[in-house]
C-alpha cells in the first residue's frame, strides 16, 4: 500500500473548562476575551493519525486544517507539535461562523487540493454540537464514512472501525478513501513536549482565504435567540420507599 495522505480538520473553541455565558443580546455565547483551546474531539483525531503512523501504517503526510480568526493558527502549531507535518489556515476575519455545510464544502476543496486518502475529524465541536460536518463531507465526496469511532485499524486499503452503540459495539469495514469521525473512547491524547513545540515552529503553515477557494459559504440558518436552560429545582428527601413512590406518583412519573 502506498503512503496515505491524511487530513485532520480542527477547530478553535471556547475552552471546555469554562462555563458558557450568553451575551447581552441573547444571540450567541459570549466568547470575547476568554480562553480558547482546540476542540477536544479534534485532539483525538490528531492523536489517532499519529498513532496510525506509529503502528507502521504507511503515511506520507498528516495535514491539519482550520478556518477561523488569526489566533486559530495557534491550534495548528499545537497540532504540529503533536505530530502533524504541516498546517493550512483559512483566515476568516469577520462575519458569522461557518455552518457545517460551508465547512464541508471547504474541506472538499482541501481534500481535492491535497489529494487526501483519509479524513479524520471530531464527531462534533463542543460549541455548536451540530455533529454534521463529517457526514456532509462524505456525501459531497461520495466516500464511505464511519462515525463515532472507538477503534480504527487499517490493513492494506481496508479500514475497520469499531464504534459503541446502544447495547454493544458495531464493526464496519470500508475501502479507502474514507471519512472517520472520532469519539471519546478512541484514545488518550498526548501532551506536546517542549522540543516538539520548538520543532513545530519550523513546520510549513499555509495561509489562505475563502476567496482562494471560490465558495459560497453564506449562512442558511438564522439564530433567533439563545437562552440558558432553566435552573434545576432542588431535590427532596423521603423517609422510605413508600414515600418515594408516593412522591413519584405526585409528580406524575408513575
XYZ file of N, CA and C in Angstrom:
762
model
N 0.847 -1.195 0.000
C 0.000 0.000 0.000
C 0.883 1.246 0.000
N 0.615 2.146 -0.920
C 1.381 3.395 -0.958
C 1.014 4.260 0.235
N 1.857 5.227 0.548
C 1.644 6.055 1.728
C 0.369 6.879 1.651
N -0.346 6.966 2.773
C -1.594 7.720 2.840
C -1.320 9.202 3.069
N -2.231 10.000 2.585
C -2.217 11.433 2.864
C -3.441 11.710 3.731
N -3.200 12.013 4.998
C -4.258 12.146 5.993
C -4.542 13.623 6.250
N -5.816 13.973 6.237
C -6.243 15.334 6.558
C -6.994 15.312 7.886
N -6.596 16.210 8.798
C -7.249 16.304 10.104
C -7.760 17.737 10.300
N -9.057 17.972 10.113
C -9.610 19.303 10.384
C -9.735 19.542 11.892
N -9.408 20.746 12.345
C -9.521 21.083 13.760
C -10.224 22.427 13.904
N -10.673 22.729 15.114
C -11.422 23.965 15.344
C -11.023 24.583 16.682
N -10.950 25.900 16.690
C -10.685 26.667 17.913
C -12.030 26.970 18.573
N -12.185 26.527 19.823
C -13.449 26.707 20.532
C -13.189 27.267 21.935
N -14.246 27.727 22.558
C -14.165 28.158 23.952
C -13.693 26.980 24.797
N -12.744 27.222 25.673
C -12.164 26.133 26.448
C -13.247 25.373 27.217
N -13.121 24.046 27.198
C -14.172 23.200 27.781
C -14.286 23.343 29.293
N -13.272 23.907 29.946
C -13.329 24.058 31.409
C -14.150 25.280 31.837
N -14.479 26.158 30.892
C -15.232 27.373 31.223
C -16.726 27.130 31.132
N -17.473 27.847 31.962
C -18.932 27.771 31.892
C -19.421 28.808 30.876
N -20.086 28.369 29.812
C -20.536 29.323 28.790
C -21.536 30.332 29.359
N -21.450 31.566 28.853
C -22.395 32.616 29.228
C -23.018 33.197 27.965
N -24.295 33.512 28.042
C -24.995 34.098 26.903
C -24.696 35.591 26.851
N -24.474 36.119 25.638
C -24.202 37.557 25.527
C -25.452 38.388 25.806
N -25.263 39.687 25.963
C -26.364 40.569 26.364
C -27.499 40.590 25.343
N -27.156 40.433 24.058
C -28.184 40.464 23.008
C -28.897 39.126 22.848
N -28.466 38.116 23.581
C -29.033 36.765 23.513
C -28.988 36.203 22.084
N -27.875 36.436 21.412
C -27.714 35.938 20.050
C -26.652 34.847 19.941
N -25.816 34.713 20.970
C -24.732 33.726 20.917
C -24.107 33.590 22.296
N -23.179 32.657 22.413
C -22.396 32.501 23.634
C -21.294 33.557 23.640
N -21.100 34.197 24.765
C -20.049 35.210 24.900
C -18.687 34.525 24.879
N -17.824 34.945 23.951
C -16.508 34.304 23.891
C -15.350 35.288 23.763
N -15.631 36.574 23.816
C -14.549 37.553 23.704
C -13.751 37.600 25.000
N -12.436 37.728 24.866
C -11.506 37.843 25.999
C -11.546 36.624 26.925
N -11.961 35.480 26.389
C -11.995 34.258 27.176
C -11.024 33.231 26.585
N -10.614 32.291 27.417
C -9.656 31.283 26.986
C -10.266 30.368 25.925
N -9.500 30.139 24.854
C -9.906 29.207 23.816
C -8.877 28.082 23.712
N -9.313 26.960 23.198
C -8.407 25.831 23.001
C -8.919 24.989 21.841
N -8.202 23.923 21.556
C -8.622 23.048 20.462
C -9.833 22.224 20.880
N -10.772 22.045 19.963
C -11.927 21.199 20.226
C -11.451 19.815 20.698
N -11.927 19.334 21.848
C -11.419 18.063 22.399
C -11.528 16.878 21.442
N -12.595 16.799 20.667
C -12.728 15.684 19.730
C -11.671 15.755 18.624
N -11.216 16.968 18.307
C -10.173 17.120 17.291
C -8.816 16.678 17.826
N -8.599 16.836 19.122
C -7.373 16.321 19.731
C -7.283 14.803 19.539
N -8.430 14.133 19.656
C -8.472 12.683 19.451
C -8.111 12.334 18.005
N -8.568 13.167 17.073
C -8.305 12.910 15.651
C -6.818 13.004 15.339
N -6.162 14.035 15.873
C -4.723 14.184 15.648
C -3.972 13.012 16.271
N -4.340 12.682 17.493
C -3.677 11.572 18.188
C -3.810 10.281 17.395
N -5.007 10.028 16.842
C -5.206 8.782 16.103
C -4.388 8.760 14.819
N -4.299 9.883 14.129
C -3.489 9.938 12.915
C -2.025 9.642 13.231
N -1.518 10.218 14.324
C -0.129 9.989 14.720
C 0.075 8.538 15.160
N -0.910 7.987 15.877
C -0.788 6.592 16.317
C -0.800 5.624 15.139
N -1.590 5.928 14.109
C -1.596 5.069 12.926
C -0.193 5.008 12.322
N 0.461 6.152 12.258
C 1.841 6.187 11.747
C 2.771 5.383 12.658
N 2.586 5.523 13.972
C 3.432 4.788 14.924
C 3.189 3.290 14.839
N 1.987 2.883 14.406
C 1.680 1.459 14.232
C 2.135 0.953 12.858
N 2.947 1.740 12.203
C 3.574 1.373 10.928
C 2.602 1.350 9.755
N 1.451 2.022 9.896
C 0.604 2.225 8.729
C 1.329 3.222 7.819
N 1.520 2.912 6.545
C 2.278 3.827 5.661
C 1.543 5.168 5.496
N 2.101 6.228 6.028
C 1.521 7.560 5.931
C 2.587 8.519 5.421
N 2.313 9.126 4.282
C 3.264 10.082 3.717
C 3.184 11.433 4.411
N 1.954 11.846 4.756
C 1.797 13.196 5.298
C 0.526 13.306 6.120
N 0.630 14.011 7.259
C -0.529 14.356 8.080
C -0.669 15.871 8.025
N -1.771 16.332 7.449
C -2.031 17.761 7.313
C -3.176 18.156 8.231
N -2.971 19.218 9.006
C -4.052 19.748 9.838
C -4.599 21.012 9.188
N -5.893 21.210 9.323
C -6.567 22.322 8.654
C -7.518 23.008 9.624
N -7.597 24.327 9.526
C -8.608 25.054 10.281
C -9.022 26.293 9.519
N -10.237 26.752 9.791
C -10.751 28.001 9.225
C -11.254 28.844 10.390
N -10.723 30.048 10.524
C -11.116 30.878 11.643
C -10.256 32.113 11.766
N -10.372 32.830 12.888
C -9.625 34.075 13.087
C -8.126 33.831 13.188
N -7.323 34.907 13.178
C -5.862 34.750 13.199
C -5.344 33.856 14.317
N -5.953 33.922 15.502
C -5.468 33.131 16.629
C -5.665 31.628 16.417
N -6.443 31.251 15.413
C -6.655 29.826 15.140
C -5.355 29.128 14.759
N -4.390 29.891 14.245
C -3.137 29.255 13.848
C -2.379 28.709 15.057
N -2.690 29.188 16.251
C -2.076 28.610 17.450
C -2.473 27.146 17.591
N -3.721 26.825 17.224
C -4.181 25.434 17.302
C -3.417 24.569 16.293
N -3.128 25.148 15.127
C -2.379 24.401 14.118
C -0.960 24.110 14.599
N -0.325 25.092 15.224
C 1.031 24.874 15.751
C 1.010 23.797 16.837
N -0.023 23.808 17.665
C -0.150 22.769 18.691
C -0.281 21.400 18.040
N -1.118 21.316 16.999
C -1.315 20.044 16.297
C -0.023 19.558 15.665
N 0.767 20.484 15.126
C 2.040 20.087 14.526
C 3.037 19.647 15.594
N 2.942 20.234 16.779
C 3.795 19.799 17.887
C 3.415 18.392 18.347
N 2.167 18.003 18.113
C 1.697 16.669 18.490
C 2.043 15.615 17.443
N 2.496 16.059 16.252
C 2.932 15.092 15.258
C 2.492 15.343 13.837
N 1.627 16.330 13.597
C 1.226 16.638 12.221
C 2.407 17.249 11.469
N 2.410 17.090 10.144
C 3.548 17.521 9.329
C 3.425 18.951 8.831
N 2.210 19.404 8.550
C 2.026 20.768 8.055
C 0.615 21.234 8.371
N 0.391 22.544 8.239
C -0.914 23.112 8.546
C -1.415 24.016 7.435
N -2.737 24.134 7.348
C -3.386 25.056 6.420
C -4.389 25.883 7.215
N -4.267 27.209 7.123
C -5.156 28.109 7.849
C -5.907 28.986 6.868
N -7.231 28.793 6.801
C -8.078 29.698 6.028
C -8.525 30.796 6.989
N -7.989 31.978 6.749
C -8.203 33.080 7.692
C -9.557 33.745 7.444
N -10.364 33.827 8.504
C -11.671 34.477 8.440
C -11.681 35.575 9.496
N -11.656 36.810 9.060
C -11.541 37.946 9.978
C -12.868 38.297 10.637
N -13.905 38.428 9.817
C -15.195 38.893 10.325
C -16.315 38.040 9.759
N -17.530 38.366 10.198
C -18.691 37.681 9.667
C -19.113 36.511 10.523
N -20.265 35.904 10.215
C -20.763 34.774 11.002
C -19.878 33.549 10.864
N -19.933 32.699 11.852
C -19.146 31.470 11.818
C -19.673 30.548 10.737
N -18.764 29.801 10.125
C -19.167 28.873 9.069
C -20.108 27.808 9.612
N -21.148 27.513 8.863
C -22.049 26.423 9.209
C -21.473 25.100 8.712
N -21.967 23.960 9.228
C -21.405 22.671 8.826
C -21.344 22.450 7.318
N -22.375 22.870 6.580
C -22.351 22.680 5.135
C -21.233 23.501 4.505
N -21.040 24.730 4.968
C -19.959 25.556 4.451
C -18.603 24.950 4.743
N -18.439 24.409 5.953
C -17.175 23.756 6.315
C -16.950 22.526 5.439
N -18.009 21.740 5.220
C -17.878 20.536 4.393
C -17.492 20.885 2.958
N -18.080 21.946 2.409
C -17.712 22.379 1.058
C -16.245 22.798 0.996
N -15.817 23.505 2.028
C -14.426 23.950 2.084
C -13.480 22.758 2.204
N -13.832 21.808 3.059
C -12.993 20.621 3.229
C -12.917 19.791 1.951
N -14.001 19.736 1.202
C -13.975 19.005 -0.070
C -12.911 19.591 -0.992
N -12.848 20.926 -1.055
C -11.828 21.581 -1.876
C -10.423 21.249 -1.377
N -10.258 21.244 -0.044
C -8.943 20.966 0.533
C -8.539 19.509 0.274
N -9.485 18.590 0.408
C -9.206 17.175 0.129
C -8.728 16.998 -1.307
N -9.406 17.650 -2.235
C -9.030 17.537 -3.645
C -7.664 18.189 -3.902
N -7.429 19.318 -3.255
C -6.166 20.029 -3.423
C -4.992 19.233 -2.858
N -5.197 18.631 -1.686
C -4.130 17.896 -1.007
C -4.036 16.434 -1.427
N -5.008 15.989 -2.254
C -5.066 14.591 -2.683
C -5.107 13.639 -1.480
N -5.961 13.973 -0.517
C -6.072 13.189 0.720
C -6.780 11.863 0.457
N -6.350 10.814 1.178
C -6.988 9.499 1.104
C -7.894 9.247 2.306
N -7.579 9.925 3.405
C -8.274 9.665 4.662
C -8.466 10.976 5.406
N -9.701 11.219 5.847
C -10.004 12.396 6.657
C -10.471 11.914 8.020
N -9.790 12.377 9.067
C -10.169 12.021 10.441
C -10.548 13.318 11.154
N -11.787 13.415 11.605
C -12.230 14.633 12.275
C -13.126 14.285 13.455
N -13.227 15.224 14.399
C -14.067 15.005 15.561
C -15.525 14.833 15.176
N -16.246 14.019 15.928
C -17.658 13.776 15.587
C -18.504 15.036 15.756
N -18.016 16.009 16.557
C -18.732 17.255 16.769
C -17.777 18.261 17.384
N -18.149 19.527 17.332
C -17.413 20.555 18.070
C -18.260 20.925 19.275
N -17.610 21.281 20.369
C -18.348 21.479 21.614
C -19.021 22.843 21.697
N -18.867 23.689 20.656
C -19.554 24.981 20.708
C -20.964 24.902 20.140
N -21.130 24.323 18.939
C -22.478 24.233 18.378
C -23.066 22.820 18.441
N -22.219 21.808 18.698
C -22.689 20.417 18.832
C -23.517 19.960 17.635
N -23.216 20.452 16.443
C -24.012 20.090 15.271
C -23.804 18.619 14.879
N -22.570 18.152 14.902
C -22.308 16.757 14.551
C -22.701 16.424 13.126
N -22.425 17.329 12.170
C -22.881 17.131 10.799
C -21.752 17.159 9.762
N -20.640 17.790 10.090
C -19.629 18.084 9.076
C -19.074 16.819 8.421
N -18.719 15.814 9.201
C -18.155 14.589 8.637
C -19.100 13.912 7.665
N -20.370 13.827 8.054
C -21.361 13.174 7.210
C -21.585 13.954 5.911
N -21.645 15.286 6.030
C -21.831 16.108 4.832
C -20.638 16.000 3.897
N -19.432 15.977 4.461
C -18.232 15.845 3.642
C -18.232 14.515 2.894
N -18.609 13.440 3.575
C -18.676 12.125 2.923
C -19.672 12.152 1.771
N -20.802 12.830 1.981
C -21.809 12.927 0.929
C -21.305 13.718 -0.267
N -20.619 14.830 -0.017
C -20.101 15.659 -1.113
C -19.028 14.936 -1.915
N -18.200 14.155 -1.216
C -17.112 13.441 -1.886
C -17.556 12.106 -2.483
N -18.674 11.577 -1.976
C -19.100 10.247 -2.395
C -18.244 9.149 -1.784
N -17.676 9.423 -0.600
C -16.814 8.468 0.084
C -17.591 7.722 1.168
N -17.137 6.507 1.538
C -17.722 5.839 2.705
C -17.349 6.577 3.988
N -18.149 6.389 5.021
C -17.878 7.058 6.289
C -18.118 6.099 7.448
N -17.383 6.335 8.532
C -17.594 5.601 9.784
C -17.575 6.642 10.897
N -18.682 6.785 11.588
C -18.808 7.839 12.586
C -18.589 7.294 13.993
N -18.200 8.208 14.902
C -18.070 7.899 16.326
C -17.150 6.709 16.585
N -15.983 6.734 15.970
C -15.055 5.605 16.067
C -14.466 5.487 17.467
N -14.434 4.268 17.992
C -13.748 3.994 19.251
C -12.511 3.120 19.028
N -12.341 2.608 17.790
C -11.126 1.870 17.430
C -10.993 1.886 15.914
N -9.778 2.100 15.421
C -9.524 2.160 13.980
C -8.354 1.252 13.637
N -8.540 0.403 12.629
C -7.465 -0.443 12.138
C -7.414 -0.338 10.617
N -6.203 -0.243 10.053
C -6.039 -0.142 8.606
C -5.102 -1.248 8.139
N -5.602 -2.067 7.197
C -4.804 -3.132 6.599
C -4.908 -3.001 5.094
N -3.769 -2.819 4.442
C -3.758 -2.554 3.004
C -4.676 -1.363 2.722
N -5.727 -1.571 1.921
C -6.644 -0.475 1.594
C -7.959 -0.569 2.362
N -8.013 -1.485 3.336
C -9.247 -1.712 4.079
C -9.171 -1.081 5.469
N -10.217 -0.356 5.831
C -10.293 0.282 7.138
C -11.389 -0.407 7.948
N -11.057 -0.821 9.154
C -12.035 -1.410 10.070
C -12.236 -0.452 11.233
N -13.485 -0.103 11.487
C -13.811 0.844 12.549
C -14.811 0.204 13.499
N -14.495 0.280 14.775
C -15.408 -0.200 15.818
C -15.985 1.007 16.528
N -17.284 0.981 16.764
C -17.922 2.081 17.480
C -18.954 1.532 18.448
N -19.154 2.253 19.530
C -20.119 1.844 20.534
C -21.513 2.268 20.113
N -22.457 1.335 20.275
C -23.868 1.623 20.014
C -24.664 1.167 21.220
N -25.960 1.485 21.247
C -26.792 1.059 22.366
C -26.762 -0.455 22.493
N -26.311 -0.921 23.628
C -26.336 -2.354 23.892
C -25.131 -3.124 23.400
N -24.092 -2.467 22.886
C -22.931 -3.209 22.435
C -22.025 -2.404 21.544
N -21.363 -3.077 20.611
C -20.458 -2.410 19.679
C -20.824 -2.818 18.256
N -20.479 -1.968 17.322
C -20.734 -2.232 15.904
C -19.405 -2.128 15.165
N -19.148 -3.053 14.257
C -17.928 -3.049 13.468
C -18.276 -2.843 12.009
N -17.624 -1.860 11.380
C -17.856 -1.604 9.962
C -16.524 -1.628 9.222
N -16.591 -2.011 7.941
C -15.395 -2.036 7.100
C -15.672 -1.284 5.813
N -14.642 -0.627 5.288
C -14.762 0.073 4.014
C -13.374 0.215 3.416
N -13.343 0.469 2.133
C -12.073 0.697 1.444
C -11.770 2.186 1.390
N -10.483 2.514 1.389
C -10.059 3.900 1.232
C -10.366 4.372 -0.184
N -10.605 5.668 -0.387
C -10.585 6.772 0.592
C -11.817 6.753 1.481
N -11.721 7.422 2.657
C -12.756 7.273 3.672
C -12.769 8.460 4.621
N -13.937 8.671 5.239
C -14.107 9.678 6.288
C -14.334 8.960 7.615
N -13.614 9.368 8.669
C -13.812 8.806 10.009
C -14.039 9.957 10.976
N -15.080 9.843 11.821
C -15.263 10.815 12.899
C -14.982 10.115 14.229
N -14.386 10.856 15.152
C -13.832 10.252 16.365
C -14.708 10.475 17.591
N -14.699 9.469 18.471
C -15.426 9.541 19.734
C -14.437 9.502 20.891
N -14.938 9.780 22.096
C -14.053 9.979 23.245
C -13.261 8.742 23.650
N -13.773 7.556 23.397
C -13.085 6.338 23.841
C -11.989 5.891 22.870
N -11.766 6.630 21.801
C -10.802 6.205 20.787
C -9.381 6.157 21.329
N -8.973 7.172 22.086
C -7.596 7.209 22.587
C -7.476 8.267 23.683
N -6.281 8.417 24.192
C -5.953 9.444 25.181
C -4.910 10.361 24.564
N -5.280 11.595 24.191
C -4.323 12.477 23.519
C -3.081 12.729 24.372
N -1.935 12.820 23.715
C -0.669 13.082 24.385
C -0.482 14.582 24.603
N 0.511 14.917 25.394
C 0.897 16.309 25.579
C 2.083 16.618 24.662
N 2.124 17.829 24.182
C 3.238 18.236 23.321
C 4.466 18.520 24.173
N 5.589 17.916 23.813
C 6.832 18.159 24.539
C 7.442 19.482 24.090
N 8.287 20.059 24.920
C 8.921 21.333 24.575
C 9.751 21.241 23.292
N 10.559 20.181 23.107
C 11.308 20.079 21.843
C 10.395 20.040 20.621
N 9.260 19.320 20.739
C 8.340 19.235 19.603
C 7.624 20.559 19.362
N 7.375 21.317 20.436
C 6.785 22.651 20.275
C 7.728 23.552 19.503
N 9.014 23.452 19.798
C 10.009 24.263 19.086
C 10.127 23.816 17.626
N 10.087 22.503 17.388
C 10.168 21.992 16.019
C 8.950 22.420 15.200
N 7.784 22.497 15.856
C 6.552 22.845 15.147
C 6.614 24.242 14.547
N 7.400 25.116 15.154
C 7.511 26.482 14.648
C 8.171 26.539 13.276
N 8.903 25.475 12.926
C 9.594 25.441 11.638
C 8.829 24.646 10.584
N 7.728 24.019 10.970
C 6.945 23.244 10.006
C 6.112 24.190 9.133
N 5.842 23.799 7.877
C 5.133 24.694 6.957
C 3.687 24.955 7.381
N 3.284 26.216 7.275
C 1.914 26.622 7.579
C 1.426 27.532 6.448
N 0.500 27.019 5.640
C -0.060 27.788 4.532
C -1.194 28.677 5.036
N -1.232 29.922 4.574
C -2.290 30.854 4.946
C -3.109 31.199 3.713
N -4.404 30.972 3.807
C -5.286 31.203 2.669
C -6.533 31.954 3.124
N -7.392 32.283 2.160
C -8.666 32.942 2.443
C -9.778 32.170 1.748
N -11.009 32.469 2.101
C -12.143 31.817 1.451
C -12.166 32.117 -0.042
N -11.708 33.317 -0.409
C -11.706 33.707 -1.824
C -10.802 32.791 -2.653
N -9.777 32.228 -2.033
C -8.880 31.321 -2.751
C -9.604 30.071 -3.237
N -10.702 29.725 -2.569
C -11.435 28.509 -2.920
C -12.713 28.799 -3.711
N -13.108 30.066 -3.787
C -14.259 30.449 -4.596
C -15.555 29.758 -4.204
N -15.848 29.734 -2.914
C -17.020 29.011 -2.431
C -18.112 29.949 -1.936
N -19.357 29.487 -2.035
C -20.477 30.176 -1.414
C -20.704 29.548 -0.044
N -20.322 30.245 1.008
C -20.476 29.716 2.364
C -21.408 30.609 3.195
N -22.315 31.319 2.501
C -23.262 32.164 3.217
C -24.138 31.311 4.130
N -24.434 31.801 5.345
C -25.258 31.025 6.280
C -26.654 30.752 5.736
N -27.139 29.555 5.973
C -28.515 29.189 5.612
C -29.460 29.299 6.795
N -28.890 29.423 7.974
C -29.682 29.456 9.197
C -29.538 30.799 9.897
N -30.549 31.178 10.626
C -30.511 32.407 11.405
C -30.841 32.087 12.855
N -29.958 32.490 13.762
C -30.205 32.272 15.185
C -31.183 33.334 15.691
N -32.317 32.889 16.177
C -33.344 33.814 16.665
C -33.038 34.258 18.091
N -32.718 33.291 18.935
C -32.494 33.631 20.336
C -31.717 32.512 21.020
N -30.821 32.887 21.900
C -30.062 31.920 22.693
C -30.342 32.189 24.167
N -30.775 31.180 24.886
C -31.076 31.337 26.308
C -30.475 30.185 27.096
N -30.223 30.429 28.353
C -29.729 29.368 29.233
C -30.879 28.466 29.654
N -30.604 27.204 29.950
C -31.670 26.325 30.429
C -32.186 26.815 31.778
N -33.449 26.534 32.101
C -33.984 26.973 33.398
C -33.225 26.320 34.544
N -33.065 27.013 35.655
C -32.340 26.415 36.795
C -33.056 25.174 37.307
N -32.264 24.212 37.684
C -32.845 22.963 38.181
C -33.422 23.167 39.576
N -34.554 22.544 39.800
C -35.182 22.629 41.117
C -34.468 21.691 42.076
N -34.452 22.087 43.339
C -33.808 21.256 44.339
C -34.562 19.957 44.578
N -33.840 18.944 45.002
C -34.466 17.666 45.286
C -35.119 17.648 46.659
N -35.833 16.587 46.955
C -36.482 16.420 48.260
C -36.066 15.080 48.853
N -36.051 15.009 50.156
C -35.717 13.773 50.842
C -37.000 13.047 51.245
N -36.947 11.726 51.169
C -38.082 10.909 51.600
C -37.582 9.948 52.675
N -38.491 9.485 53.497
C -38.119 8.637 54.631
C -37.964 7.171 54.264
N -38.736 6.716 53.263
C -38.695 5.293 52.922
C -39.146 5.099 51.480
N -39.218 3.843 51.066
C -39.597 3.521 49.682
C -41.021 3.966 49.395
N -41.917 3.751 50.368
C -43.309 4.171 50.151
C -43.391 5.677 49.926
N -42.582 6.415 50.661
C -42.561 7.863 50.474
C -42.062 8.243 49.085
N -41.042 7.512 48.594
C -40.516 7.787 47.258
C -41.566 7.502 46.190
N -42.262 6.366 46.335
C -43.295 6.009 45.361
C -44.418 7.043 45.370
N -44.796 7.478 46.580
C -45.845 8.485 46.677
C -45.438 9.791 46.005
N -44.167 10.178 46.170
C -43.688 11.411 45.562
C -43.656 11.294 44.038
N -43.233 10.125 43.543
C -43.203 9.924 42.098
C -44.602 9.967 41.500
N -45.577 9.413 42.229
C -46.960 9.486 41.744
C -47.466 10.930 41.752
N -47.066 11.654 42.771
C -47.472 13.062 42.866
C -46.935 13.872 41.694
N -45.725 13.536 41.263
C -45.101 14.241 40.142
C -45.556 13.715 38.782
N -46.341 12.650 38.785
C -46.823 12.083 37.526
C -45.829 11.174 36.848
N -44.785 10.775 37.570
C -43.771 9.895 36.982
C -44.189 8.434 37.020
N -45.182 8.113 37.802
C -45.716 6.729 37.878
C -47.218 6.727 37.636
